[in-house]
Coordinates of C-alpha atoms and ligand atoms in Angstrom, one line a residue:
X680 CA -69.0 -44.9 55.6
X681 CA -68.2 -41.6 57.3
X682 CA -70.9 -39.4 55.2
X683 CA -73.1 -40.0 58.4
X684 CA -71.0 -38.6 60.7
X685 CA -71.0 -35.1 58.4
X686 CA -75.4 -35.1 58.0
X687 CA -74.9 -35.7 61.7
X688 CA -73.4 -31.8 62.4
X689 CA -76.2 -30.4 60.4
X690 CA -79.1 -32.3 62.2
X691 CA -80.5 -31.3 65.6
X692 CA -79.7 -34.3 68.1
X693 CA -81.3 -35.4 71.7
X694 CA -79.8 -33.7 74.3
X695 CA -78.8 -37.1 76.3
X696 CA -79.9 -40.7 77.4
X697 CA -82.8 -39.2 79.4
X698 CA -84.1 -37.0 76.7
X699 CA -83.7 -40.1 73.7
X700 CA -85.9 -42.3 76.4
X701 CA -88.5 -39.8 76.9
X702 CA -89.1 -39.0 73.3
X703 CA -88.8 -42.3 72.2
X704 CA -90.6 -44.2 74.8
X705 CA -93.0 -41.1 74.5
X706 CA -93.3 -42.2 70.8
X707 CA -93.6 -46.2 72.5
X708 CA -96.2 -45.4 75.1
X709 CA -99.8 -44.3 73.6
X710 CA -103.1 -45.7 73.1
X711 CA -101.5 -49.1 72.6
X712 CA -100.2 -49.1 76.0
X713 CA -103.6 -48.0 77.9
X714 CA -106.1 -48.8 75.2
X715 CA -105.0 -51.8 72.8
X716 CA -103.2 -53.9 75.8
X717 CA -105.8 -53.9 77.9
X718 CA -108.7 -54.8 75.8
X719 CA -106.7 -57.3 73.9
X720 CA -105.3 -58.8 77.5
X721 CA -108.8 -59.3 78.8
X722 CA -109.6 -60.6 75.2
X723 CA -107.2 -63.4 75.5
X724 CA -107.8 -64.2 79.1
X725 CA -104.8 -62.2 80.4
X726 CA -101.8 -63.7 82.2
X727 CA -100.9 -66.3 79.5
X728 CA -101.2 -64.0 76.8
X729 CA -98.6 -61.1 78.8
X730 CA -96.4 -64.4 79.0
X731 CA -96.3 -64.5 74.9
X732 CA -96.7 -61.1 74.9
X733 CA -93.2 -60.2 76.5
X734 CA -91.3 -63.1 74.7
X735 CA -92.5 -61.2 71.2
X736 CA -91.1 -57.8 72.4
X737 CA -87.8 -59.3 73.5
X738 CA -87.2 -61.9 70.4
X739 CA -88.6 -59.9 67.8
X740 CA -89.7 -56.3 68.8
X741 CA -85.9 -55.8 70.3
X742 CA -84.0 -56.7 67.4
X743 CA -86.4 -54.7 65.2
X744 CA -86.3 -51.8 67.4
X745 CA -82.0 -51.7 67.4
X746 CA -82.6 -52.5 63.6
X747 CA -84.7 -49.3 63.0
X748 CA -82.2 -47.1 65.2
X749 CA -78.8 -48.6 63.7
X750 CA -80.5 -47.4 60.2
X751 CA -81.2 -44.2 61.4
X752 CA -78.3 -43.2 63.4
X753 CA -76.2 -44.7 60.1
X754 CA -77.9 -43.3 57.5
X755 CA -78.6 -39.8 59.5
X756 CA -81.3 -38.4 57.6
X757 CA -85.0 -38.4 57.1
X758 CA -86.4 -42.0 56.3
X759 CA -86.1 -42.3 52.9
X760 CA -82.8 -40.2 53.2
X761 CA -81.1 -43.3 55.8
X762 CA -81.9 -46.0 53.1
X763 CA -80.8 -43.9 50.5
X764 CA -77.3 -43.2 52.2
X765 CA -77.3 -46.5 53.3
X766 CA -78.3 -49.0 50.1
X767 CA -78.0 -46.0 47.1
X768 CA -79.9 -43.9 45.3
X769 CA -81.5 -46.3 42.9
X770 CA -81.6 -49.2 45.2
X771 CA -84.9 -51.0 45.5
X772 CA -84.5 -50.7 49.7
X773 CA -85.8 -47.0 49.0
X774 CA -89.1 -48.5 48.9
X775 CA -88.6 -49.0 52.4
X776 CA -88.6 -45.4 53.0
X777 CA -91.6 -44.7 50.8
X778 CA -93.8 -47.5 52.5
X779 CA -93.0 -46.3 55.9
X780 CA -93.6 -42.8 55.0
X781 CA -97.0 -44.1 53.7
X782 CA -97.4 -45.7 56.8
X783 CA -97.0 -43.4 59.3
X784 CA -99.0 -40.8 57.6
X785 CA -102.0 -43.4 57.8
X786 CA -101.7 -44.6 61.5
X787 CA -101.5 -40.9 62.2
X788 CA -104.7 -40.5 60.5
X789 CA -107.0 -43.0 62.5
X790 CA -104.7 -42.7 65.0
X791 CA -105.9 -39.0 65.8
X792 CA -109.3 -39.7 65.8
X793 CA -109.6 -42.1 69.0
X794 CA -107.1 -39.8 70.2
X795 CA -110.2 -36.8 69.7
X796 CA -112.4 -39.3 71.5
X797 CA -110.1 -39.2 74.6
X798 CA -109.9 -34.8 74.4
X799 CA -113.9 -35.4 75.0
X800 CA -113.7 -37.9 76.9
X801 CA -112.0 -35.3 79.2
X802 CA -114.6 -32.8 78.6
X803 CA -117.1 -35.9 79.4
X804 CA -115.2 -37.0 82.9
X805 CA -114.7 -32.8 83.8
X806 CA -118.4 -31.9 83.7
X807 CA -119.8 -35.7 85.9
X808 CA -121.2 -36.8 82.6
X809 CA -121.7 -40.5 83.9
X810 CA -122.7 -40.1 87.1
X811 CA -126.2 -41.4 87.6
X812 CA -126.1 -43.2 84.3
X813 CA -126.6 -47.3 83.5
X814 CA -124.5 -49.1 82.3
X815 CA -126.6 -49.4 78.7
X816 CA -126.7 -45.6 79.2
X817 CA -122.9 -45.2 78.6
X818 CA -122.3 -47.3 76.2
X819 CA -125.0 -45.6 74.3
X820 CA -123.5 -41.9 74.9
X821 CA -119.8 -43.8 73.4
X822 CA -122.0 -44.9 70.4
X823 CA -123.5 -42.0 69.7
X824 CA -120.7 -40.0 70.3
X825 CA -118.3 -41.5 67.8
X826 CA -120.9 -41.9 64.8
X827 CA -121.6 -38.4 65.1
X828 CA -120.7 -36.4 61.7
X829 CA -119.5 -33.0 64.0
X830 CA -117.9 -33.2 67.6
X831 CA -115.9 -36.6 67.0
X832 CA -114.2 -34.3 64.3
X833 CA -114.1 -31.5 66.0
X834 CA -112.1 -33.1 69.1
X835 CA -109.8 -35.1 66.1
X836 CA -108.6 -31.5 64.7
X837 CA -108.1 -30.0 68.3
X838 CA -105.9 -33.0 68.4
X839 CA -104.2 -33.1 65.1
X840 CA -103.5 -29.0 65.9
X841 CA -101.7 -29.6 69.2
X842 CA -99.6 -32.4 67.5
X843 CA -98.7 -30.1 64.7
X844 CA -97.7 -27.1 67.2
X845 CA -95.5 -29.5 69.0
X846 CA -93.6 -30.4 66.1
X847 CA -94.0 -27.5 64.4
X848 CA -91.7 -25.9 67.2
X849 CA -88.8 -28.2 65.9
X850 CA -87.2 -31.1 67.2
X851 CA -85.4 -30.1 70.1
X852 CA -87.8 -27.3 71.6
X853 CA -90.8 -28.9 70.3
X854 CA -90.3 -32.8 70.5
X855 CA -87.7 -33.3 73.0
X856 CA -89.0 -30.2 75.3
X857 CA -92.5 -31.1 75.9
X858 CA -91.6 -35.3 76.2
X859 CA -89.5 -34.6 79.3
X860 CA -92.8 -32.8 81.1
X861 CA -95.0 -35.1 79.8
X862 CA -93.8 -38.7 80.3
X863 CA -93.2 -38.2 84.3
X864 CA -96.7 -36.8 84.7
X865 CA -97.5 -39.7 82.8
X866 CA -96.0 -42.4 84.9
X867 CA -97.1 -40.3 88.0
X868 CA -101.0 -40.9 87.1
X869 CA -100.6 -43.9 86.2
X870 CA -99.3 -44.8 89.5
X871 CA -102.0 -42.9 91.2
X872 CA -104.3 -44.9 89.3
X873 CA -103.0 -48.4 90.2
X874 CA -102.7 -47.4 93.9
X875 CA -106.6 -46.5 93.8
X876 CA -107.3 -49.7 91.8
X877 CA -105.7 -52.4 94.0
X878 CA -107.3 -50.5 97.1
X879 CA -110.7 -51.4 95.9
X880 CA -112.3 -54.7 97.5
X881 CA -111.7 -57.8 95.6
X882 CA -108.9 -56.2 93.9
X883 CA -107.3 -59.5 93.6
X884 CA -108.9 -61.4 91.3
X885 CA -107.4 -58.7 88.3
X886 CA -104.4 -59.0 90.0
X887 CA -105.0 -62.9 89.4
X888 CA -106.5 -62.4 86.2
X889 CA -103.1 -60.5 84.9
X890 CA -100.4 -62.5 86.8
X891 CA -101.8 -66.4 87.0
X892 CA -101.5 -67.8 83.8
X893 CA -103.8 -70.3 82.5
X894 CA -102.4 -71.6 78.9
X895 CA -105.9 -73.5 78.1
X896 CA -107.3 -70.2 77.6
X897 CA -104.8 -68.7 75.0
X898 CA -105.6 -69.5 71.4
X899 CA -103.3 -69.2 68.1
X900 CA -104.9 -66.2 67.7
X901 CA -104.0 -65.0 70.6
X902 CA -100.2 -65.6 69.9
X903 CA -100.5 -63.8 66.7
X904 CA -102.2 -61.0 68.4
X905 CA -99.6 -60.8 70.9
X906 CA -96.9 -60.3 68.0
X907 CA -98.6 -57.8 66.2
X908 CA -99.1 -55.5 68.7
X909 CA -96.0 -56.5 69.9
X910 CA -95.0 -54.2 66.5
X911 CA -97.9 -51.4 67.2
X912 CA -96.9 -50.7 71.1
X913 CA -93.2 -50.2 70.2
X914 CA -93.7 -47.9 66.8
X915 CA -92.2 -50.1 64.7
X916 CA -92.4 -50.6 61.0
X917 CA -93.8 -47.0 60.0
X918 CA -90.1 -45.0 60.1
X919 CA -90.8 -43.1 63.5
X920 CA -88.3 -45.0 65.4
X921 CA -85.4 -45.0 62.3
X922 CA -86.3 -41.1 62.4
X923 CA -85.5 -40.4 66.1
X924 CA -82.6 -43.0 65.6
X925 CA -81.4 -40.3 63.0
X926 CA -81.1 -37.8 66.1
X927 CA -79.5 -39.9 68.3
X928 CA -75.8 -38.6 69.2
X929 CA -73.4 -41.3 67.4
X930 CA -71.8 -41.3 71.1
X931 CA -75.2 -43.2 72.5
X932 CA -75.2 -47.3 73.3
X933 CA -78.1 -47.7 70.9
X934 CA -78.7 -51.7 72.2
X935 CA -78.8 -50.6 75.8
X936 CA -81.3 -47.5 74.8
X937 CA -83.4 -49.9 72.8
X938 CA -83.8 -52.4 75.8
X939 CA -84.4 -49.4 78.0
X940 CA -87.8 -48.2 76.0
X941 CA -88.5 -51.9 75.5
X942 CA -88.5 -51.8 79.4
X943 CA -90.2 -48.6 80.2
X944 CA -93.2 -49.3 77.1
X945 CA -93.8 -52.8 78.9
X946 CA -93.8 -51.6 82.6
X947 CA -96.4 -48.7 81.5
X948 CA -98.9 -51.8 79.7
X949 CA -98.6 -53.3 82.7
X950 CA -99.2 -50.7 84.7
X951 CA -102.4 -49.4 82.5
X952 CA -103.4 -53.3 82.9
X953 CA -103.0 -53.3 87.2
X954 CA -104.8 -50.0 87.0
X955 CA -107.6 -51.5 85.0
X956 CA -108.3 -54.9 86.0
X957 CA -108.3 -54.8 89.3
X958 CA -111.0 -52.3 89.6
X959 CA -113.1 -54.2 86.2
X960 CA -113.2 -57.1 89.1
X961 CA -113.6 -55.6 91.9
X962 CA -117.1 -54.4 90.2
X963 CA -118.2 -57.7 88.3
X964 CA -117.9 -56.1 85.0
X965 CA -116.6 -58.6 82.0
X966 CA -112.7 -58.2 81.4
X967 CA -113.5 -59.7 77.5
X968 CA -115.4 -56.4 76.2
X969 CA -112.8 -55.3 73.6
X970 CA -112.2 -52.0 72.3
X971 CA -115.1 -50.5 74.5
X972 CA -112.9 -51.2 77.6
X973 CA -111.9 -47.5 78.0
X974 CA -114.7 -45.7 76.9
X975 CA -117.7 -47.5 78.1
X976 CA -116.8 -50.0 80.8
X977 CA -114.2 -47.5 82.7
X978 CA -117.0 -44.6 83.1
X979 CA -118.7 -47.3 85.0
X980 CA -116.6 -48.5 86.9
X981 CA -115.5 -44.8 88.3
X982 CA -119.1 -44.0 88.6
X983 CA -119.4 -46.6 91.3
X984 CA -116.0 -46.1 92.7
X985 CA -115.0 -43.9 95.6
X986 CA -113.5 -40.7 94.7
X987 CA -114.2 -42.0 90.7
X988 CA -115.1 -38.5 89.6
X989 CA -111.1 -37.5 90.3
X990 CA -109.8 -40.9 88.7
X991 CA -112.0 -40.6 85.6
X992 CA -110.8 -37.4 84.8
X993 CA -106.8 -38.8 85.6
X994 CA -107.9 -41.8 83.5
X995 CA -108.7 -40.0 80.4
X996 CA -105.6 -37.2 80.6
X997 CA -103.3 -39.6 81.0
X998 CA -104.9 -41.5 77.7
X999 CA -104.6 -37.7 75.5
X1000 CA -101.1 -37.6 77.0
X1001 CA -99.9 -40.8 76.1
X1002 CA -101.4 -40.1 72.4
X1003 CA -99.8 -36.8 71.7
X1004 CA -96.6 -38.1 72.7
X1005 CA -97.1 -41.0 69.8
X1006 CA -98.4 -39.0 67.0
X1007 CA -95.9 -36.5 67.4
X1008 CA -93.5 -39.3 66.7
X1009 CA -95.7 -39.8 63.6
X1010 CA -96.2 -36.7 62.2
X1011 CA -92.2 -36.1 62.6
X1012 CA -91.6 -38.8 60.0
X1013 CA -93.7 -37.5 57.2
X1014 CA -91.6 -33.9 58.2
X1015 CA -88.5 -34.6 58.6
X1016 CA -88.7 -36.1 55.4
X1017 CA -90.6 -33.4 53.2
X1018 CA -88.8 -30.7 54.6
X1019 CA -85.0 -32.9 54.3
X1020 CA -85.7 -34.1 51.2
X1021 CA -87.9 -31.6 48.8
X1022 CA -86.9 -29.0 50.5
X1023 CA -90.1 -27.3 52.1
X1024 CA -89.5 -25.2 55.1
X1025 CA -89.8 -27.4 58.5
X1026 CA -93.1 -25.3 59.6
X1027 CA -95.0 -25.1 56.2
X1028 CA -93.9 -28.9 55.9
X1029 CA -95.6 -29.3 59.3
X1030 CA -98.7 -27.5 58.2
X1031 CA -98.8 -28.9 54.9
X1032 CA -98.6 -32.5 56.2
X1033 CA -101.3 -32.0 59.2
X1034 CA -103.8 -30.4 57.0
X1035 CA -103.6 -33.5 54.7
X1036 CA -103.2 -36.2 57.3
X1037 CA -106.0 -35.1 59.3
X1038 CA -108.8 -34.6 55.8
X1039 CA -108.1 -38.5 55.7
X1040 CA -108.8 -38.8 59.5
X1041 CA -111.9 -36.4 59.0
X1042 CA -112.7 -39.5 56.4
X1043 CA -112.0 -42.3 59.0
X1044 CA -114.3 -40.3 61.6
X1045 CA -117.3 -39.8 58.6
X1046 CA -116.9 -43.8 57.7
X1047 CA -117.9 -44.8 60.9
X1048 CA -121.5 -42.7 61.0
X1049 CA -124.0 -41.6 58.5
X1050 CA -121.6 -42.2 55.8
X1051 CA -120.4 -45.6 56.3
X1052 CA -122.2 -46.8 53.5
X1053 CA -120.1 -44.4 51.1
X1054 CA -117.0 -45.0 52.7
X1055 CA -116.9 -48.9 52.7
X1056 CA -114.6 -50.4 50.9
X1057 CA -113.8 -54.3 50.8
X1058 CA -116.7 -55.1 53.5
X1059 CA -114.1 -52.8 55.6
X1060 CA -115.3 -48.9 56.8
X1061 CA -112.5 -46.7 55.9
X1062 CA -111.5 -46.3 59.7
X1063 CA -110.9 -49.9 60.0
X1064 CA -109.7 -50.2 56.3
X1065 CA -106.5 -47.7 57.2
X1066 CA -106.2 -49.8 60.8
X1067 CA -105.9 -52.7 58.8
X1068 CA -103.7 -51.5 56.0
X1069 CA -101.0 -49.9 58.4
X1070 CA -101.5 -52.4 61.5
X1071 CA -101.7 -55.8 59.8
X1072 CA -100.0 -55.1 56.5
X1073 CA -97.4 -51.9 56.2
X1074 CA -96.2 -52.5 59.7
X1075 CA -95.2 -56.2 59.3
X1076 CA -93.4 -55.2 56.0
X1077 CA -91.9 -52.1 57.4
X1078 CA -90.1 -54.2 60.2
X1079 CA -89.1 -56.6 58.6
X1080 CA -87.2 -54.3 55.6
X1081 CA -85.3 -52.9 58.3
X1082 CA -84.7 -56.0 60.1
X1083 CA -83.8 -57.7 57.0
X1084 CA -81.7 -54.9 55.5
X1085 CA -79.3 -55.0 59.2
X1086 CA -79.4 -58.9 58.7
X1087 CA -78.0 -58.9 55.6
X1088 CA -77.1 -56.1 53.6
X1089 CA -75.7 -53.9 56.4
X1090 CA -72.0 -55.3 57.0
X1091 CA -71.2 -56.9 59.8
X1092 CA -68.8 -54.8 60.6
X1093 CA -71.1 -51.2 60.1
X1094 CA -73.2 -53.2 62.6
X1095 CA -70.9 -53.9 65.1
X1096 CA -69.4 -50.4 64.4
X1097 CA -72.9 -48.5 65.2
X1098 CA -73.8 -51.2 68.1
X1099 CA -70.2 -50.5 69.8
X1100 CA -69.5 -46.9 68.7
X1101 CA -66.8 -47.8 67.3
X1102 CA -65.4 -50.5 69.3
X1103 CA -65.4 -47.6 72.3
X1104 CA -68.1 -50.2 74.1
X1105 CA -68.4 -53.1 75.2
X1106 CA -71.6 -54.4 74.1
X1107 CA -72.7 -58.1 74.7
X1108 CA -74.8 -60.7 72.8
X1109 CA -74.1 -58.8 69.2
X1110 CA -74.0 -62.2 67.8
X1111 CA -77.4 -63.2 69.6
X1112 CA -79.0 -59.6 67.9
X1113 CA -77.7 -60.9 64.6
X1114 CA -79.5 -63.9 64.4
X1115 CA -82.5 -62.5 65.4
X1116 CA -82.1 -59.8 62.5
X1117 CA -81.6 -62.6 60.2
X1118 CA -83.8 -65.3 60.9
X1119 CA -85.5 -64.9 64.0
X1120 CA -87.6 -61.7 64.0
X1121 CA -88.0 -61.9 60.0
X1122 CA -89.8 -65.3 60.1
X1123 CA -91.9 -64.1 63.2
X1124 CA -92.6 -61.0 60.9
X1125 CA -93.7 -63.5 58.1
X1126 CA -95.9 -66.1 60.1
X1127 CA -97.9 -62.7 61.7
X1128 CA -98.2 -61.5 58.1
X1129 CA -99.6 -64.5 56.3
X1130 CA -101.9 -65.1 58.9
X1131 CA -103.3 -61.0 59.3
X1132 CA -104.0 -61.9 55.0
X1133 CA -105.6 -64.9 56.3
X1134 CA -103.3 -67.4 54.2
X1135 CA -102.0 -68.8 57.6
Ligands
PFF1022 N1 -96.7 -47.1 69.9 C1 -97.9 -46.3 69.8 C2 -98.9 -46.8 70.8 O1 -98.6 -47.8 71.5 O2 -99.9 -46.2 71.0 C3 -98.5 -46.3 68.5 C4 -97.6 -45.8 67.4 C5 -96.8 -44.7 67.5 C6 -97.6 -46.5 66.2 C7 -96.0 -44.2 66.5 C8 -96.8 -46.1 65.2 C9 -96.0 -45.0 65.3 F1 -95.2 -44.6 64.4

């Protein structure tokens, strides 16, 4: 199958290693890394769960992740386009393509409006906003805030608008270009951040709290939760990463890449965590809150904290940063494949795509205020409705298509082909990575998807 190699020369490609990292781990590292992990860490009592945690990125998140890039380098096209070089035109795989396609288009839709939240919350940290206030105070201003029916949506279409012009500027100068700036100032706030954090008396106890494990305090639930954000943190499941692997040069060690972003997404969760907990102990405030962690217990800690005004302000950049460098990755799915596939121009796909993708986020922002009641659906609002949809259902399936599709349909020897590039590497443990694709990450896949439907 040499077809690839030909839609290879038409397609831009990543500049080199460095460049694939950045945009993919770009794609990795977002609101999961600094907003999700946290939350669900302290949720789960924290060091037992990063225990589970990490063993779900390696055995099932890994082989998922090499699975998505194999089918993307392979197939070199959009989506859609890789299964359909891949499995043929009528073959029911397509639906892959379509689901993902779906998917990614959703998660971009909710995705963007926390994503607005943290634009304001900029706004909120630049102009001293908590300074002086209670505790009950902030949380109040967070609740307000996002059930509002005008600034929540104003912040999600600044948002949406600066992820469009990024990719409306094309892969290379768009994607690639603004990745390498971002992820290092990324990495250099969050390091900032951690040094402040463990600085802070009675750091140790988060330090404790995220490296001391204690296994009586991790449920089944907890497992599950590990594995399915396991799926979230590393983009999996919705297309983006089988897209990027479609710009990959055929020359690249796609297992060693893989393992690379596995490594870089996890150090950056852990980071977020050591610049988190340490400083949620050091001021007696409840590790457990959940998804108010960022927005409402953070302000307070920085309002008490020594030189918090500076940090706060850090806190929240680094957060916007992180999520434009993720729903870049997801907008680039829904164009690559418009504009490959039904032949719209690149930009006006770009436009076309962000102008739909963000009325649905204007819905998910509307369904949490005054008109919830309109926009409830299944006991669900329609914010939490599309969070459940892509997160607990579309992802699960998503993976494990692609997983399944490298298991068994892909020859062995296309496999070993794309892992070795062609037999000019060396790679090890290709046998271990196949029986993961066949029967290790697919039944993980299936145990976290029964249970999310609540038939586990
Ligand atoms: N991995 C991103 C995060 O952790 O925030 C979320 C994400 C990005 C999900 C891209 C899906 C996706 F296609």
């Amino acid at each position: 199958m040499d077809l690839h190699q030909g839609e290879h020369q038409k397609r831009p490609l990543f500049s080199g290693r460095l460049s694939i990292i950045a945009v993919a781990a770009g794609s990795a590292i977002g609101l999961g890394n600094i907003w999700k992990f946290p939350y669900i860490t302290g949720k789960n009592g924290g060091a037992a769960f990063i225990i589970v945690y990490l063993c779900c990125i390696a055995l099932i998140g890994l082989p998922v992740l090499i699975s998505d890039f194999i089918i993307g380098r392979r197939g070199g096209g959009s989506i859609v386009t890789s299964f359909r070089a891949l499995a043929g035109k009528r073959s029911p795989w397509l639906f892959g393509g379509f689901i993902a396609l779906f998917g990614s288009a959703t998660v971009l839709s909710f995705y963007g409006v926390v994503a607005g939240w943290s634009l304001e919350y900029i706004v909120k940290a630049a102009s001293n906003s908590f300074a002086g206030k209670s505790p009950a105070q902030v949380g109040e201003m967070f609740g307000s805030f996002i059930v509002s029916p005008v600034e929540p949506i104003v912040c999600q279409l600044i948002f949406m608008t600066i992820t469009a012009g990024v990719v409306y500027a094309g892969v290379k100068k768009g994607i690639e270009a603004f990745s390498k700036v971002m992820m290092p100032i990324l990495l250099g706030i969050i390091v900032l951040l951690c040094i402040r954090s463990l600085t802070l008396p009675g750091a140790e106890g988060g330090i404790a709290f995220l490296f001391k494990p204690d296994f009586s305090k991790l449920s089944a639930g907890g497992v599950l939760d590990a594995l399915g954000h396991a799926f979230f943190t590393l983009s999996l499941g919705v297309g983006t990463m089988i897209t990027y692997g479609s710009y990959i040069n055929p020359k690249e060690n796609l297992a060693a890449t893989a393992v690379q972003i596995c490594i870089a997404d996890t150090v950056i969760a852990l980071l977020a965590g050591i610049a988190i907990f340490p400083a949620v102990f050091a001021f007696g405030v409840e590790p457990g809150q959940g998804p108010g962690l960022v927005f409402v217990t953070l302000p307070n800690v920085f309002a008490q904290m020594p030189g918090g005004y500076i940090f706060c302000l850090l806190f929240f950049l680094l957060l916007a940063v992180a999520a434009l460098t993720s729903s870049i990755s997801m907008l680039e799915v829904s164009v690559a494949y418009v504009s490959e596939d039904l032949g719209i121009s690149r930009k006006r796909a770009t436009l076309l795509l962000t102008a739909l993708i963000s009325a649905v986020g204007v819905v998910c922002s509307l369904s949490m205020g005054e008109y919830q009641e309109q926009l409830t659906f299944f006991g669900k609002n329609f914010f939490d409705l599309a969070d459940f949809a892509v997160s607990n259902v579309e992802m699960p399936i998503g993976g494990a298509i692609s997983v399944l599709f490298v298991g068994w349909v892909l020859k062995r020897r296309r496999v070993q082909d794309e892992l070795t590039c062609k037999g000019s590497l060396t790679v090890p443990l290709i046998g271990a990575f196949m029986f993961a694709a066949k029967y290790l990450a697919p039944i993980g896949i299936a145990i976290v998807f029964l249970h999310s439907l609540g038939l586990f």
